[in-house]
mmCIF file of C-alpha atoms and ligand atoms in Angstrom:
data_model
loop_
_atom_site.group_PDB
_atom_site.id
_atom_site.type_symbol
_atom_site.label_atom_id
_atom_site.label_comp_id
_atom_site.label_asym_id
_atom_site.label_seq_id
_atom_site.Cartn_x
_atom_site.Cartn_y
_atom_site.Cartn_z
ATOM 1 C CA MET A 191 0.040 -0.034 0.032
ATOM 2 C CA ILE A 192 2.713 2.443 1.074
ATOM 3 C CA GLN A 193 4.711 1.395 -1.963
ATOM 4 C CA LEU A 194 1.866 2.219 -4.268
ATOM 5 C CA ILE A 195 1.420 5.657 -2.655
ATOM 6 C CA VAL A 196 5.133 6.268 -3.115
ATOM 7 C CA TRP A 197 4.999 5.173 -6.679
ATOM 8 C CA TYR A 198 2.149 7.430 -7.535
ATOM 9 C CA ALA A 199 3.672 10.448 -5.567
ATOM 10 C CA THR A 200 6.995 9.829 -7.398
ATOM 11 C CA LEU A 201 5.173 9.804 -10.717
ATOM 12 C CA LEU A 202 3.295 12.947 -9.876
ATOM 13 C CA PHE A 203 6.489 14.756 -9.062
ATOM 14 C CA ILE A 204 8.168 13.533 -12.218
ATOM 15 C CA ILE A 205 5.341 14.953 -14.248
ATOM 16 C CA LEU A 206 5.367 18.143 -12.333
ATOM 17 C CA LEU A 207 9.129 18.547 -12.874
ATOM 18 C CA ALA A 208 8.672 17.752 -16.604
ATOM 19 C CA VAL A 209 6.020 20.448 -16.897
ATOM 20 C CA VAL A 210 8.148 22.987 -15.131
ATOM 21 C CA PHE A 211 11.137 22.132 -17.368
ATOM 22 C CA GLY A 212 9.008 22.383 -20.421
ATOM 23 C CA TRP A 213 7.463 25.668 -19.417
ATOM 24 C CA VAL A 214 10.964 27.148 -18.687
ATOM 25 C CA ALA A 215 12.396 25.852 -21.979
ATOM 26 C CA PHE A 216 9.338 27.152 -23.856
ATOM 27 C CA SER A 217 9.286 30.534 -22.212
ATOM 28 C CA SER A 218 13.034 31.096 -22.288
ATOM 29 C CA LYS A 219 12.611 32.133 -26.066
ATOM 30 C CA LYS A 220 10.678 35.183 -25.038
ATOM 31 C CA LYS A 221 12.404 38.479 -24.400
ATOM 32 C CA GLN A 222 11.217 40.721 -21.532
ATOM 33 C CA ASP A 223 12.479 42.776 -18.594
ATOM 34 C CA TYR A 224 13.656 40.355 -15.947
ATOM 35 C CA ALA A 225 14.288 42.720 -12.984
ATOM 36 C CA PRO A 226 10.747 42.572 -11.414
ATOM 37 C CA ILE A 227 10.474 38.910 -12.159
ATOM 38 C CA ILE A 228 13.765 38.180 -10.440
ATOM 39 C CA LYS A 229 12.682 40.249 -7.529
ATOM 40 C CA ARG A 230 9.341 38.486 -7.177
ATOM 41 C CA TRP A 231 10.909 35.020 -7.403
ATOM 42 C CA TYR A 232 13.656 35.801 -4.913
ATOM 43 C CA LYS A 233 10.875 36.585 -2.427
ATOM 44 C CA ALA A 234 9.062 33.374 -3.385
ATOM 45 C CA ARG A 235 12.190 31.510 -2.874
ATOM 46 C CA SER A 236 12.574 32.879 0.769
ATOM 47 C CA ILE A 237 9.018 31.910 1.622
ATOM 48 C CA TYR A 238 9.546 28.526 0.058
ATOM 49 C CA GLY A 239 12.779 28.073 2.007
ATOM 50 C CA VAL A 240 11.163 28.956 5.360
ATOM 51 C CA LEU A 241 8.130 26.593 4.634
ATOM 52 C CA LEU A 242 10.518 23.806 3.632
ATOM 53 C CA VAL A 243 12.520 24.099 6.893
ATOM 54 C CA VAL A 244 9.357 24.150 8.950
ATOM 55 C CA LEU A 245 7.908 21.138 7.022
ATOM 56 C CA MET A 246 11.128 19.139 7.429
ATOM 57 C CA LEU A 247 11.333 19.966 11.137
ATOM 58 C CA VAL A 248 7.733 18.774 11.664
ATOM 59 C CA VAL A 249 8.449 15.561 9.668
ATOM 60 C CA THR A 250 11.745 14.937 11.363
ATOM 61 C CA ILE A 251 10.360 15.362 14.926
ATOM 62 C CA TYR A 252 7.233 13.302 14.000
ATOM 63 C CA THR A 253 9.235 10.394 12.595
ATOM 64 C CA LEU A 254 12.227 10.324 14.789
ATOM 65 C CA ARG A 255 10.554 10.891 18.219
ATOM 66 C CA GLU A 256 10.798 7.202 19.064
ATOM 67 C CA LEU A 257 14.496 6.873 18.496
ATOM 68 C CA PRO A 258 16.410 4.850 19.408
ATOM 69 C CA PHE A 259 14.300 2.059 18.143
ATOM 70 C CA ASN A 260 15.826 -0.394 20.598
ATOM 71 C CA GLU A 261 12.783 -1.399 22.547
ATOM 72 C CA PRO A 262 11.956 -5.043 21.764
ATOM 73 C CA SER A 263 8.380 -5.103 20.651
ATOM 74 C CA HIS A 264 5.996 -7.910 21.205
ATOM 75 C CA VAL A 265 2.579 -8.247 23.022
ATOM 76 C CA GLU A 266 2.966 -8.251 26.703
ATOM 77 C CA GLY A 267 2.099 -11.617 28.386
ATOM 78 C CA VAL A 268 2.800 -13.601 25.340
ATOM 79 C CA GLU A 269 5.124 -16.423 25.791
ATOM 80 C CA VAL A 270 8.111 -16.226 23.480
ATOM 81 C CA ILE A 271 10.426 -18.953 22.140
ATOM 82 C CA PRO A 272 14.017 -17.643 22.292
ATOM 83 C CA VAL A 273 16.094 -18.681 19.312
ATOM 84 C CA HIS A 274 19.752 -18.108 19.117
ATOM 85 C CA VAL A 275 21.036 -17.132 15.600
ATOM 86 C CA GLU A 276 24.664 -17.020 14.628
ATOM 87 C CA ALA A 277 25.519 -15.750 11.167
ATOM 88 C CA PHE A 278 28.815 -16.584 9.368
ATOM 89 C CA GLN A 279 30.377 -16.446 5.874
ATOM 90 C CA PHE A 280 28.161 -17.827 4.310
ATOM 91 C CA GLY A 281 25.299 -19.295 6.297
ATOM 92 C CA PHE A 282 23.210 -19.123 9.531
ATOM 93 C CA GLU A 283 23.262 -21.408 12.567
ATOM 94 C CA LEU A 284 19.847 -21.501 14.381
ATOM 95 C CA ASN A 285 19.478 -23.624 17.340
ATOM 96 C CA MET A 286 15.856 -24.234 16.299
ATOM 97 C CA THR A 287 14.191 -24.188 12.931
ATOM 98 C CA GLU A 288 10.807 -25.831 13.422
ATOM 99 C CA PHE A 289 7.914 -23.942 14.801
ATOM 100 C CA SER A 290 4.032 -24.092 14.975
ATOM 101 C CA VAL A 291 1.565 -21.538 13.630
ATOM 102 C CA GLY A 292 0.984 -18.840 16.424
ATOM 103 C CA ASP A 293 4.455 -19.187 17.927
ATOM 104 C CA THR A 294 6.134 -15.901 18.854
ATOM 105 C CA VAL A 295 9.876 -16.150 18.475
ATOM 106 C CA GLU A 296 12.469 -14.029 20.063
ATOM 107 C CA PHE A 297 15.413 -14.065 17.549
ATOM 108 C CA ASN A 298 18.698 -13.172 19.185
ATOM 109 C CA VAL A 299 21.050 -12.470 16.326
ATOM 110 C CA THR A 300 24.726 -12.185 16.188
ATOM 111 C CA THR A 301 27.616 -13.117 13.874
ATOM 112 C CA LYS A 302 30.856 -14.971 14.041
ATOM 113 C CA ASP A 303 32.764 -12.771 11.569
ATOM 114 C CA VAL A 304 31.560 -9.772 9.511
ATOM 115 C CA THR A 305 28.167 -7.999 9.529
ATOM 116 C CA HIS A 306 25.383 -9.754 7.879
ATOM 117 C CA GLY A 307 21.650 -9.233 7.564
ATOM 118 C CA PHE A 308 19.051 -11.627 8.938
ATOM 119 C CA GLY A 309 15.937 -11.297 6.814
ATOM 120 C CA VAL A 310 12.969 -13.551 7.326
ATOM 121 C CA TYR A 311 10.611 -14.187 4.307
ATOM 122 C CA ASP A 312 7.246 -15.780 4.663
ATOM 123 C CA PRO A 313 6.108 -18.588 2.260
ATOM 124 C CA ASP A 314 4.969 -15.936 -0.218
ATOM 125 C CA MET A 315 8.450 -14.432 -0.136
ATOM 126 C CA VAL A 316 7.339 -11.260 1.658
ATOM 127 C CA LEU A 317 9.882 -9.855 4.105
ATOM 128 C CA VAL A 318 8.252 -10.189 7.514
ATOM 129 C CA GLY A 319 11.097 -9.266 9.785
ATOM 130 C CA GLN A 320 14.750 -8.392 9.658
ATOM 131 C CA THR A 321 17.666 -7.305 11.753
ATOM 132 C CA GLN A 322 21.466 -6.928 11.529
ATOM 133 C CA ALA A 323 23.845 -9.549 12.528
ATOM 134 C CA MET A 324 26.657 -7.601 14.108
ATOM 135 C CA PRO A 325 29.902 -8.832 15.549
ATOM 136 C CA GLU A 326 30.052 -8.894 19.397
ATOM 137 C CA TYR A 327 26.560 -7.619 19.543
ATOM 138 C CA THR A 328 23.166 -9.293 19.858
ATOM 139 C CA ASN A 329 20.095 -7.868 18.184
ATOM 140 C CA THR A 330 16.786 -8.994 19.197
ATOM 141 C CA PHE A 331 13.535 -8.980 17.295
ATOM 142 C CA TYR A 332 10.163 -10.766 17.671
ATOM 143 C CA LEU A 333 8.183 -12.482 15.001
ATOM 144 C CA THR A 334 4.788 -14.342 15.284
ATOM 145 C CA PHE A 335 4.403 -16.937 12.607
ATOM 146 C CA ASP A 336 0.902 -16.585 11.303
ATOM 147 C CA GLN A 337 0.941 -18.982 8.460
ATOM 148 C CA PRO A 338 2.275 -22.485 7.841
ATOM 149 C CA GLY A 339 4.974 -23.202 5.338
ATOM 150 C CA THR A 340 8.598 -22.700 4.655
ATOM 151 C CA TYR A 341 10.024 -19.388 5.714
ATOM 152 C CA GLN A 342 13.340 -18.356 3.954
ATOM 153 C CA VAL A 343 16.125 -16.532 5.796
ATOM 154 C CA LEU A 344 18.271 -14.452 3.526
ATOM 155 C CA CYS A 345 21.305 -12.293 4.264
ATOM 156 C CA LEU A 346 20.388 -8.673 3.503
ATOM 157 C CA GLU A 347 24.006 -7.220 3.846
ATOM 158 C CA TYR A 348 26.676 -7.640 1.151
ATOM 159 C CA CYS A 349 29.224 -9.694 3.079
ATOM 160 C CA GLY A 350 31.489 -11.289 0.467
ATOM 161 C CA LEU A 351 31.539 -13.228 -2.744
ATOM 162 C CA ALA A 352 28.984 -15.804 -1.748
ATOM 163 C CA HIS A 353 26.625 -13.333 -0.074
ATOM 164 C CA HIS A 354 23.885 -14.265 -2.544
ATOM 165 C CA MET A 355 24.111 -17.863 -1.425
ATOM 166 C CA MET A 356 23.806 -17.112 2.197
ATOM 167 C CA MET A 357 20.349 -18.523 3.125
ATOM 168 C CA THR A 358 18.587 -20.979 5.379
ATOM 169 C CA GLU A 359 15.033 -22.152 6.038
ATOM 170 C CA MET A 360 12.553 -22.438 8.878
ATOM 171 C CA VAL A 361 9.485 -24.625 8.827
ATOM 172 C CA VAL A 362 6.199 -23.593 10.344
ATOM 173 C CA LYS A 363 3.550 -26.381 10.812
HETATM 174 CU CU1 CUA B 568 26.003 -12.471 4.788
HETATM 175 CU CU2 CUA B 568 25.471 -11.226 2.894
#
């Protein structure tokens, strides 16, 4: 849904930009006194600048107020299954790979060597959760399996020549 909105917004701005460019190219052939026009647009630019700063401030405050995003999130009172994940060049070691539908898993992710990504894809290959696998650091995230099938785990961080082959599976029954 968000992707669709972003796509249409991008398209709209591309068209808008093309129209502005076309208009500038078309009207640049006309000769006229530019002094008042320049004055007017300098003023418009100031207003635009201030508006932009205000808008960006509001957006920044609104989107970043929950930083740092280090709070583990899962529904209180739900029993979680802790799973230890160790990434390495080029694979993943999980101490558990079979789960049941409805299980909430607490993935504790780290790595033996370089930084990797730990991306979990559901049976439809939709990314449902991910975190970084960082050396000497454990990242935690929670995932509730809501459909049965084979979940793929892919590395989402370029980590070497065989990065594209770095994957494993989890089975949910
Ligand atoms: Cu590990 Cu890419």
